[in-house]
Amino acid sequence: NILARMAAKLSAERVLESVDTVLLAAEHRRRNFTETVELQIGLRRYNPLRDKRICGVLKLPYPTRAVTKLAVFGNAEHCLWAERRGIPSFSEDKMRSFNRNRRVVKGVLKRFTSFLASPEVIKKIPRFLGAHPSRAGKFPRPIAGSIDEEIANAKCYVRLQVKKVMCICAPVGHVGLTADQLRRNIVLTVNFLVSLCPKGWGNIKRLYIKSTMGPAVDLMK
């Protein structure tokens, strides 16, 4: 049981109380957009240069953002499918025209939050775009099975990665979700992060959650 495993370090009651605080603050001052709820993790006793790399992708049961800016690196069929649904797409010829130009590639990556790619195209991404998608944490996921399902699932992935600083920030939901849905996403994300850390909970210093415009709330008080 996930909640039982977390009980010693992080109580389910405290998580739900913190989520309620975040949602109440967002309700008190509504914005003209749906705020994302972010998990902020402070690390300790971890050396990014020496210790095992902390990097992983987890699919959550509920969306991490209300709106996901998605694009497709696709073959002719998938590009046509994306065009019919108003989703930006990039064919092999279009990617080839970038000439691995750093500014152009980074500009494309900055415009979108996630990418999908045809299975036969994904193998060519490093050749067309270099290492920039991986460094930005936006390497595309392969399209497997129903494309409509892939689009729906694209909102539910969270990536946890430590680069040069001793902290991680990751979207775990939005204020349009219920408190219990947010709690579930947060619990799964924290549990997954602990499994990635070389010393488990020994690497976790602080945990906070906050909405886009709201105050940070300590999960470990």
Tab-separated table of C-alpha atoms in Angstrom:
chain	number	residue	atom	x	y	z
A	1	ASN	CA	0.000	0.000	0.000
A	2	ILE	CA	1.493	3.303	-1.113
A	3	LEU	CA	0.074	5.336	1.762
A	4	ALA	CA	1.346	2.820	4.322
A	5	ARG	CA	4.868	3.001	2.903
A	6	MET	CA	4.827	6.780	3.170
A	7	ALA	CA	3.274	6.974	6.645
A	8	ALA	CA	6.582	7.087	8.512
A	9	LYS	CA	7.801	10.167	6.618
A	10	LEU	CA	4.725	11.838	5.201
A	11	SER	CA	1.202	11.417	6.531
A	12	ALA	CA	-1.787	11.160	4.193
A	13	GLU	CA	-3.628	13.620	6.464
A	14	ARG	CA	-0.862	16.195	6.074
A	15	VAL	CA	-0.868	15.820	2.277
A	16	LEU	CA	-4.649	16.298	2.118
A	17	GLU	CA	-4.475	19.269	4.500
A	18	SER	CA	-1.787	20.891	2.341
A	19	VAL	CA	-3.791	20.286	-0.835
A	20	ASP	CA	-6.853	21.892	0.766
A	21	THR	CA	-4.739	24.941	1.657
A	22	VAL	CA	-3.526	25.298	-1.931
A	23	LEU	CA	-7.019	24.890	-3.390
A	24	LEU	CA	-8.563	27.359	-0.941
A	25	ALA	CA	-5.918	29.976	-1.806
A	26	ALA	CA	-6.610	29.470	-5.528
A	27	GLU	CA	-10.371	29.713	-4.950
A	28	HIS	CA	-9.977	32.874	-2.868
A	29	ARG	CA	-8.235	34.654	-5.730
A	30	ARG	CA	-9.314	33.146	-9.022
A	31	ARG	CA	-7.179	33.754	-12.090
A	32	ASN	CA	-8.243	33.878	-15.718
A	33	PHE	CA	-6.441	30.578	-16.288
A	34	THR	CA	-6.327	27.228	-14.516
A	35	GLU	CA	-3.323	27.217	-12.199
A	36	THR	CA	-0.941	24.266	-12.238
A	37	VAL	CA	-0.049	22.642	-8.913
A	38	GLU	CA	3.683	22.040	-8.623
A	39	LEU	CA	5.681	19.771	-6.324
A	40	GLN	CA	8.981	21.300	-5.192
A	41	ILE	CA	11.617	18.975	-3.758
A	42	GLY	CA	14.758	20.010	-1.917
A	43	LEU	CA	17.512	17.369	-1.832
A	44	ARG	CA	20.345	16.645	0.588
A	45	ARG	CA	23.316	14.272	0.793
A	46	TYR	CA	23.343	13.977	-2.983
A	47	ASN	CA	26.148	14.768	-5.407
A	48	PRO	CA	24.876	15.102	-9.015
A	49	LEU	CA	28.376	14.409	-10.339
A	50	ARG	CA	29.111	11.339	-8.248
A	51	ASP	CA	25.865	9.667	-7.192
A	52	LYS	CA	23.449	7.657	-9.285
A	53	ARG	CA	21.551	9.914	-11.661
A	54	ILE	CA	18.028	10.824	-10.578
A	55	CYS	CA	15.888	10.794	-13.705
A	56	GLY	CA	12.585	9.130	-14.468
A	57	VAL	CA	9.166	9.540	-16.087
A	58	LEU	CA	5.946	8.510	-14.378
A	59	LYS	CA	2.405	8.291	-15.718
A	60	LEU	CA	-0.079	9.627	-13.182
A	61	PRO	CA	-3.791	8.795	-12.987
A	62	TYR	CA	-4.853	12.435	-13.380
A	63	PRO	CA	-3.615	15.268	-15.656
A	64	THR	CA	-0.640	17.316	-14.469
A	65	ARG	CA	-1.793	20.380	-16.407
A	66	ALA	CA	-5.169	21.706	-17.500
A	67	VAL	CA	-3.713	22.553	-20.912
A	68	THR	CA	-0.838	20.719	-22.564
A	69	LYS	CA	0.859	22.261	-25.584
A	70	LEU	CA	1.512	19.153	-27.654
A	71	ALA	CA	3.290	18.674	-30.981
A	72	VAL	CA	3.971	15.633	-33.160
A	73	PHE	CA	7.157	14.588	-34.935
A	74	GLY	CA	5.543	12.273	-37.403
A	75	ASN	CA	5.356	10.338	-40.611
A	76	ALA	CA	2.910	11.457	-43.311
A	77	GLU	CA	-0.045	9.642	-41.715
A	78	HIS	CA	0.509	11.004	-38.220
A	79	CYS	CA	1.187	14.532	-39.467
A	80	LEU	CA	-2.086	14.462	-41.420
A	81	TRP	CA	-3.925	13.162	-38.358
A	82	ALA	CA	-2.435	15.952	-36.217
A	83	GLU	CA	-3.299	18.618	-38.804
A	84	ARG	CA	-6.947	17.537	-38.846
A	85	ARG	CA	-7.106	17.989	-35.063
A	86	GLY	CA	-5.308	21.312	-34.979
A	87	ILE	CA	-2.166	19.885	-33.390
A	88	PRO	CA	1.169	21.243	-34.698
A	89	SER	CA	3.321	18.642	-36.424
A	90	PHE	CA	6.799	18.389	-37.899
A	91	SER	CA	7.622	16.039	-40.765
A	92	GLU	CA	11.080	14.601	-41.374
A	93	ASP	CA	11.672	17.179	-44.119
A	94	LYS	CA	10.708	19.990	-41.743
A	95	MET	CA	13.060	18.719	-39.026
A	96	ARG	CA	15.824	18.235	-41.562
A	97	SER	CA	15.445	21.887	-42.577
A	98	PHE	CA	16.402	22.932	-39.026
A	99	ASN	CA	19.971	21.809	-39.815
A	100	ARG	CA	20.367	21.093	-36.088
A	101	ASN	CA	20.464	24.854	-35.564
A	102	ARG	CA	20.571	25.329	-31.805
A	103	ARG	CA	18.438	28.459	-31.733
A	104	VAL	CA	15.758	27.009	-34.011
A	105	VAL	CA	15.547	23.687	-32.164
A	106	LYS	CA	15.418	25.356	-28.752
A	107	GLY	CA	12.715	27.688	-30.038
A	108	VAL	CA	10.556	24.712	-31.051
A	109	LEU	CA	11.124	22.947	-27.715
A	110	LYS	CA	10.209	26.078	-25.780
A	111	ARG	CA	6.854	26.411	-27.558
A	112	PHE	CA	5.522	23.046	-26.376
A	113	THR	CA	5.288	21.126	-23.106
A	114	SER	CA	5.463	17.630	-24.618
A	115	PHE	CA	5.968	15.770	-27.891
A	116	LEU	CA	4.877	12.549	-29.557
A	117	ALA	CA	6.695	10.843	-32.415
A	118	SER	CA	6.030	8.080	-34.920
A	119	PRO	CA	8.044	4.933	-34.044
A	120	GLU	CA	10.097	5.125	-37.243
A	121	VAL	CA	10.744	8.844	-36.770
A	122	ILE	CA	11.750	8.790	-33.112
A	123	LYS	CA	14.974	6.941	-33.974
A	124	LYS	CA	16.002	9.872	-36.179
A	125	ILE	CA	15.327	12.624	-33.624
A	126	PRO	CA	18.972	12.825	-32.411
A	127	ARG	CA	20.149	13.136	-36.021
A	128	PHE	CA	17.658	15.912	-36.834
A	129	LEU	CA	17.559	17.799	-33.514
A	130	GLY	CA	20.727	16.796	-31.700
A	131	ALA	CA	20.733	16.263	-27.931
A	132	HIS	CA	18.572	19.312	-27.174
A	133	PRO	CA	15.261	17.424	-26.607
A	134	SER	CA	16.887	15.126	-24.035
A	135	ARG	CA	18.633	17.988	-22.259
A	136	ALA	CA	15.368	19.913	-22.055
A	137	GLY	CA	13.548	16.861	-20.688
A	138	LYS	CA	11.260	16.861	-23.720
A	139	PHE	CA	12.354	13.849	-25.733
A	140	PRO	CA	9.202	12.641	-27.522
A	141	ARG	CA	7.274	9.540	-26.497
A	142	PRO	CA	6.595	6.999	-29.251
A	143	ILE	CA	3.075	6.737	-30.609
A	144	ALA	CA	1.917	3.229	-29.771
A	145	GLY	CA	-1.619	2.107	-30.502
A	146	SER	CA	-4.431	4.663	-30.614
A	147	ILE	CA	-3.201	8.192	-31.237
A	148	ASP	CA	-6.257	9.609	-29.484
A	149	GLU	CA	-5.263	7.690	-26.336
A	150	GLU	CA	-1.715	9.009	-26.618
A	151	ILE	CA	-3.044	12.565	-26.742
A	152	ALA	CA	-5.160	11.979	-23.628
A	153	ASN	CA	-2.228	10.337	-21.824
A	154	ALA	CA	0.168	13.166	-22.733
A	155	LYS	CA	-1.315	15.312	-19.951
A	156	CYS	CA	-0.629	12.670	-17.303
A	157	TYR	CA	3.158	12.288	-17.477
A	158	VAL	CA	5.563	13.849	-14.988
A	159	ARG	CA	9.339	13.910	-15.405
A	160	LEU	CA	11.688	14.001	-12.421
A	161	GLN	CA	15.282	14.942	-13.161
A	162	VAL	CA	18.173	16.461	-11.232
A	163	LYS	CA	20.549	18.605	-13.249
A	164	LYS	CA	23.058	20.909	-11.544
A	165	VAL	CA	20.981	22.227	-8.640
A	166	MET	CA	19.786	20.345	-5.572
A	167	CYS	CA	16.092	20.759	-6.234
A	168	ILE	CA	13.377	19.405	-8.511
A	169	CYS	CA	10.165	21.114	-9.604
A	170	ALA	CA	7.463	19.045	-11.269
A	171	PRO	CA	3.779	19.620	-12.159
A	172	VAL	CA	1.517	17.162	-10.325
A	173	GLY	CA	-1.939	18.491	-11.174
A	174	HIS	CA	-4.031	21.628	-11.432
A	175	VAL	CA	-6.597	23.430	-9.306
A	176	GLY	CA	-9.435	22.016	-11.423
A	177	LEU	CA	-8.855	18.574	-9.884
A	178	THR	CA	-10.443	17.455	-6.629
A	179	ALA	CA	-8.397	17.370	-3.417
A	180	ASP	CA	-8.336	13.570	-3.471
A	181	GLN	CA	-7.169	13.462	-7.107
A	182	LEU	CA	-4.331	15.870	-6.323
A	183	ARG	CA	-3.416	13.873	-3.214
A	184	ARG	CA	-3.213	10.699	-5.273
A	185	ASN	CA	-0.925	12.333	-7.869
A	186	ILE	CA	1.307	13.822	-5.171
A	187	VAL	CA	1.633	10.549	-3.232
A	188	LEU	CA	2.558	8.602	-6.363
A	189	THR	CA	5.085	11.237	-7.466
A	190	VAL	CA	6.817	11.420	-4.074
A	191	ASN	CA	6.924	7.642	-3.785
A	192	PHE	CA	8.423	7.394	-7.279
A	193	LEU	CA	11.015	10.055	-6.481
A	194	VAL	CA	12.093	8.247	-3.307
A	195	SER	CA	12.567	5.052	-5.345
A	196	LEU	CA	14.926	6.961	-7.674
A	197	CYS	CA	17.078	8.434	-4.888
A	198	PRO	CA	20.246	6.473	-3.967
A	199	LYS	CA	19.530	6.899	-0.232
A	200	GLY	CA	15.740	6.940	-0.483
A	201	TRP	CA	14.181	9.275	2.071
A	202	GLY	CA	17.694	10.098	3.244
A	203	ASN	CA	18.054	12.304	0.139
A	204	ILE	CA	14.815	14.231	0.743
A	205	LYS	CA	15.269	17.497	2.639
A	206	ARG	CA	12.024	19.389	1.996
A	207	LEU	CA	8.766	18.914	0.094
A	208	TYR	CA	6.459	21.756	-0.876
A	209	ILE	CA	3.414	22.127	-3.100
A	210	LYS	CA	2.124	25.366	-4.606
A	211	SER	CA	-0.171	26.579	-7.343
A	212	THR	CA	1.190	28.797	-10.110
A	213	MET	CA	0.353	32.049	-8.326
A	214	GLY	CA	-0.134	30.759	-4.785
A	215	PRO	CA	2.064	30.387	-1.695
A	216	ALA	CA	4.224	27.311	-1.066
A	217	VAL	CA	2.885	24.840	1.510
A	218	ASP	CA	5.261	22.548	3.429
A	219	LEU	CA	4.276	18.861	3.173
A	220	MET	CA	6.670	17.737	5.907
A	221	LYS	CA	5.678	20.020	8.792
